[in-house]
């Protein structure tokens, strides 16, 4: 995905979908844990570590890619709005071409967001509800712009920032993407600095060193989250809700036919 396209699909991602009582009820947000970081901070590697420990990860970037695959309604609407030139030869979305059209044009970017964001929200809601009813204690939402999105922040109980020191972040970005120091610094300047994000977080994973050091922190935090009883209020609500709905349906049927 070209630079800026991930953010394009995720910023202001969540709106009225999260007004559903399941998410807004007191205590329900404790089910969700937000995972964020900065470019080249190692967030993806940490997400894989959590997954290896058996955690559920909902990757917002991945969903944003899925909803615009060939044959998806969102892609058809994108082509209708921006033309067939945004398609690659195989019929998939050419993110580079689309990025060139919308990246520096706020109006066109908002038009794209109006197409993609509802589709992403629907998929995220379906996944969250599915994992919720399957009994998971917590689900991790892997979202780059966690602190930039007030509505997203409001539904997570805990937040995790994957941190590394600025020099390490710069060197990793240059090595990973082949950027010059100036190019890398420009991209880092477009984000909230990790130093600020770590102050906003409930938990910080220090990822400036080796993998083993990072993994020990992830394993310790996972144990903390698994041992937490914060999921219990929502679980109780979900247990009694079917009985309430069943009783209501029985009353309506009785009132209608008898």
Coordinates of C-alpha atoms in Angstrom, one line a residue:
X1 CA 0.0 0.0 0.0
X2 CA 1.4 3.4 -0.9
X3 CA 2.4 5.9 1.7
X4 CA -0.7 7.6 3.1
X5 CA -3.2 5.0 1.8
X6 CA -3.3 3.1 5.1
X7 CA -4.2 6.3 6.9
X8 CA -6.6 7.1 4.2
X9 CA -8.7 4.1 5.0
X10 CA -8.5 4.4 8.8
X11 CA -8.7 8.0 9.9
X12 CA -12.2 8.9 10.9
X13 CA -13.1 5.2 10.2
X14 CA -15.6 4.8 12.9
X15 CA -18.8 6.7 13.3
X16 CA -22.4 5.7 13.9
X17 CA -21.7 2.0 13.8
X18 CA -20.2 2.3 17.3
X19 CA -23.3 3.9 18.6
X20 CA -24.8 0.3 18.9
X21 CA -25.6 -0.4 22.5
X22 CA -23.4 -3.5 22.5
X23 CA -20.4 -1.2 22.2
X24 CA -21.6 1.9 24.0
X25 CA -22.9 0.1 27.1
X26 CA -21.0 0.8 30.3
X27 CA -18.1 -1.7 30.6
X28 CA -18.4 -3.0 27.1
X29 CA -15.3 -1.2 25.9
X30 CA -13.1 -3.3 28.2
X31 CA -13.4 -6.1 25.7
X32 CA -11.3 -4.2 23.2
X33 CA -7.6 -3.4 23.3
X34 CA -6.1 -0.9 20.9
X35 CA -2.7 -1.6 19.5
X36 CA -0.8 1.2 17.8
X37 CA 2.7 2.6 17.2
X38 CA 4.4 4.5 14.5
X39 CA 5.9 3.8 11.1
X40 CA 8.7 1.3 11.5
X41 CA 8.3 1.1 15.3
X42 CA 7.6 -2.7 15.0
X43 CA 3.9 -2.8 15.6
X44 CA 3.3 -5.5 13.1
X45 CA 6.0 -7.7 14.7
X46 CA 4.3 -7.2 18.1
X47 CA 0.9 -8.1 16.6
X48 CA 2.4 -11.4 15.4
X49 CA 3.7 -12.1 18.9
X50 CA 0.3 -11.6 20.4
X51 CA -1.2 -13.8 17.7
X52 CA 1.4 -16.5 18.4
X53 CA 0.2 -16.4 22.1
X54 CA -3.4 -17.1 20.9
X55 CA -4.7 -13.6 20.9
X56 CA -7.3 -12.4 18.4
X57 CA -6.1 -9.5 16.2
X58 CA -8.4 -7.5 14.0
X59 CA -6.1 -5.7 11.5
X60 CA -7.9 -2.6 10.2
X61 CA -5.4 -2.3 7.4
X62 CA -6.1 -5.8 6.2
X63 CA -9.8 -5.2 6.3
X64 CA -9.3 -2.0 4.3
X65 CA -7.5 -4.0 1.6
X66 CA -10.1 -6.8 1.6
X67 CA -13.2 -4.5 1.1
X68 CA -11.7 -3.2 -2.2
X69 CA -10.7 -6.5 -3.8
X70 CA -12.0 -7.3 -7.2
X71 CA -15.7 -8.1 -7.2
X72 CA -16.4 -6.2 -3.9
X73 CA -19.1 -3.5 -4.0
X74 CA -16.7 -0.8 -2.7
X75 CA -14.4 -1.3 -5.6
X76 CA -17.2 -1.0 -8.1
X77 CA -18.2 2.3 -6.5
X78 CA -14.6 3.5 -6.6
X79 CA -14.3 2.7 -10.3
X80 CA -17.6 4.5 -10.9
X81 CA -16.3 7.6 -9.2
X82 CA -12.6 7.7 -10.2
X83 CA -12.6 5.8 -13.5
X84 CA -11.2 2.6 -14.8
X85 CA -7.6 4.0 -14.7
X86 CA -7.5 3.1 -11.0
X87 CA -7.6 -0.6 -11.9
X88 CA -4.5 -2.8 -12.5
X89 CA -4.4 -5.2 -15.4
X90 CA -5.8 -8.0 -13.3
X91 CA -8.8 -6.0 -12.3
X92 CA -7.6 -5.3 -8.8
X93 CA -7.3 -1.8 -7.3
X94 CA -4.1 0.0 -8.3
X95 CA -3.4 1.7 -4.9
X96 CA -0.6 3.8 -6.3
X97 CA -2.7 5.3 -9.0
X98 CA -5.6 5.9 -6.6
X99 CA -3.2 7.5 -4.1
X100 CA -1.9 9.9 -6.7
X101 CA -5.5 11.1 -7.3
X102 CA -6.7 11.5 -3.7
X103 CA -3.6 12.0 -1.6
X104 CA -3.3 15.8 -2.1
X105 CA -7.0 16.4 -2.8
X106 CA -9.1 16.6 0.4
X107 CA -12.3 16.6 -1.5
X108 CA -11.6 13.5 -3.5
X109 CA -10.1 11.8 -0.4
X110 CA -13.4 12.4 1.5
X111 CA -15.3 11.0 -1.5
X112 CA -13.1 7.8 -1.3
X113 CA -13.6 7.6 2.5
X114 CA -17.3 7.8 2.0
X115 CA -17.1 4.7 -0.1
X116 CA -14.6 2.6 1.9
X117 CA -15.2 3.5 5.5
X118 CA -18.7 2.1 5.9
X119 CA -17.5 -1.2 4.3
X120 CA -14.6 -1.4 6.7
X121 CA -16.8 -0.5 9.7
X122 CA -19.3 -3.3 8.8
X123 CA -16.6 -5.9 8.6
X124 CA -15.0 -4.8 11.9
X125 CA -18.3 -4.9 13.7
X126 CA -19.1 -8.4 12.4
X127 CA -15.7 -9.6 13.5
X128 CA -15.9 -8.0 17.0
X129 CA -19.3 -9.4 17.6
X130 CA -18.3 -12.8 16.4
X131 CA -15.3 -13.0 18.8
X132 CA -17.4 -11.5 21.6
X133 CA -20.0 -14.3 21.4
X134 CA -17.3 -16.9 21.2
X135 CA -16.1 -16.0 24.6
X136 CA -12.7 -14.3 24.1
X137 CA -11.6 -12.2 27.1
X138 CA -10.2 -9.5 24.9
X139 CA -9.7 -8.6 21.2
X140 CA -6.9 -6.5 19.9
X141 CA -7.7 -3.8 17.3
X142 CA -4.5 -3.2 15.3
X143 CA -5.0 0.4 14.1
X144 CA -2.2 2.9 13.2
X145 CA -4.2 6.0 14.0
X146 CA -5.6 5.0 17.4
X147 CA -5.0 8.3 19.1
X148 CA -6.0 10.4 16.1
X149 CA -9.5 8.9 16.2
X150 CA -11.7 10.0 19.1
X151 CA -14.5 7.5 18.3
X152 CA -12.1 4.6 18.1
X153 CA -10.4 5.7 21.4
X154 CA -13.8 5.7 23.1
X155 CA -14.5 2.0 22.5
X156 CA -11.1 0.6 23.7
X157 CA -10.6 -0.1 27.3
X158 CA -6.8 -0.4 27.1
X159 CA -4.3 1.0 24.7
X160 CA -0.9 -0.4 23.8
X161 CA 1.9 1.6 22.1
X162 CA 4.8 -0.1 20.4
X163 CA 7.7 2.3 21.0
X164 CA 11.3 2.6 19.8
X165 CA 13.7 5.5 20.2
X166 CA 13.7 8.1 17.4
X167 CA 17.1 7.1 15.9
X168 CA 16.2 3.4 15.8
X169 CA 12.9 4.3 14.1
X170 CA 14.6 6.5 11.5
X171 CA 17.2 3.8 10.7
X172 CA 14.6 1.1 10.4
X173 CA 12.5 3.1 8.1
X174 CA 15.4 4.0 5.8
X175 CA 16.5 0.3 5.7
X176 CA 13.0 -1.1 5.2
X177 CA 11.7 1.3 2.5
X178 CA 15.0 2.4 0.9
X179 CA 14.4 6.0 1.9
X180 CA 17.0 8.7 2.3
X181 CA 17.3 10.3 5.7
X182 CA 15.4 13.3 4.4
X183 CA 12.5 11.2 3.0
X184 CA 12.3 9.2 6.2
X185 CA 12.2 12.3 8.4
X186 CA 9.5 13.7 6.2
X187 CA 7.3 10.7 6.8
X188 CA 8.0 10.6 10.5
X189 CA 7.1 14.3 10.8
X190 CA 3.6 13.5 9.4
X191 CA 2.8 11.4 12.4
X192 CA 2.3 12.0 16.1
X193 CA 5.8 11.3 17.6
X194 CA 6.1 8.1 19.5
X195 CA 7.3 10.1 22.5
X196 CA 3.8 11.6 22.7
X197 CA 2.0 8.4 22.0
X198 CA 3.7 6.6 24.8
X199 CA 2.4 9.2 27.2
X200 CA -1.2 8.5 26.0
X201 CA -1.0 4.8 26.3
X202 CA -2.0 2.5 29.1
X203 CA 0.8 0.0 28.2
X204 CA 4.1 0.6 26.3
X205 CA 6.0 -2.2 24.6
X206 CA 9.7 -1.1 24.3
X207 CA 10.9 -2.3 21.0
X208 CA 14.2 -0.6 20.5
X209 CA 16.2 -3.8 21.3
X210 CA 16.1 -7.4 20.3
X211 CA 13.1 -9.7 19.6
X212 CA 13.5 -11.7 22.8
X213 CA 13.3 -8.6 25.0
X214 CA 10.2 -7.5 23.2
X215 CA 8.6 -10.9 23.3
X216 CA 9.0 -11.1 27.1
X217 CA 7.1 -7.8 27.4
X218 CA 4.3 -9.0 25.1
X219 CA 4.0 -12.3 27.0
X220 CA 3.8 -10.5 30.4
X221 CA 1.2 -8.1 29.1
X222 CA -0.8 -10.9 27.6
X223 CA -0.9 -12.7 30.9
X224 CA -2.1 -9.5 32.6
X225 CA -4.9 -9.0 30.1
X226 CA -5.9 -12.7 30.3
X227 CA -6.1 -12.6 34.1
X228 CA -8.3 -9.4 34.1
X229 CA -11.9 -9.8 35.1
X230 CA -12.9 -6.6 33.2
X231 CA -14.7 -8.6 30.6
X232 CA -17.2 -10.0 33.1
X233 CA -19.9 -7.2 33.0
X234 CA -20.3 -7.5 29.3
X235 CA -20.3 -11.3 29.4
X236 CA -23.2 -11.2 31.9
X237 CA -25.1 -8.9 29.6
X238 CA -24.6 -11.2 26.7
X239 CA -25.8 -14.2 28.8
X240 CA -29.0 -12.6 29.9
X241 CA -29.8 -10.8 26.6
X242 CA -31.0 -13.9 24.7
X243 CA -33.4 -14.7 27.6
X244 CA -34.8 -11.2 27.6
X245 CA -35.3 -11.2 23.8
X246 CA -36.8 -14.7 23.9
X247 CA -39.3 -13.6 26.6
X248 CA -40.2 -10.6 24.5
X249 CA -40.8 -12.6 21.4
X250 CA -43.0 -15.1 23.4
X251 CA -45.0 -12.2 24.8
X252 CA -45.5 -10.7 21.3
X253 CA -46.6 -14.0 19.8
X254 CA -49.0 -14.6 22.7
X255 CA -50.4 -11.1 22.5
X256 CA -50.8 -11.4 18.7
X257 CA -52.4 -14.9 18.4
X258 CA -54.0 -15.5 21.7

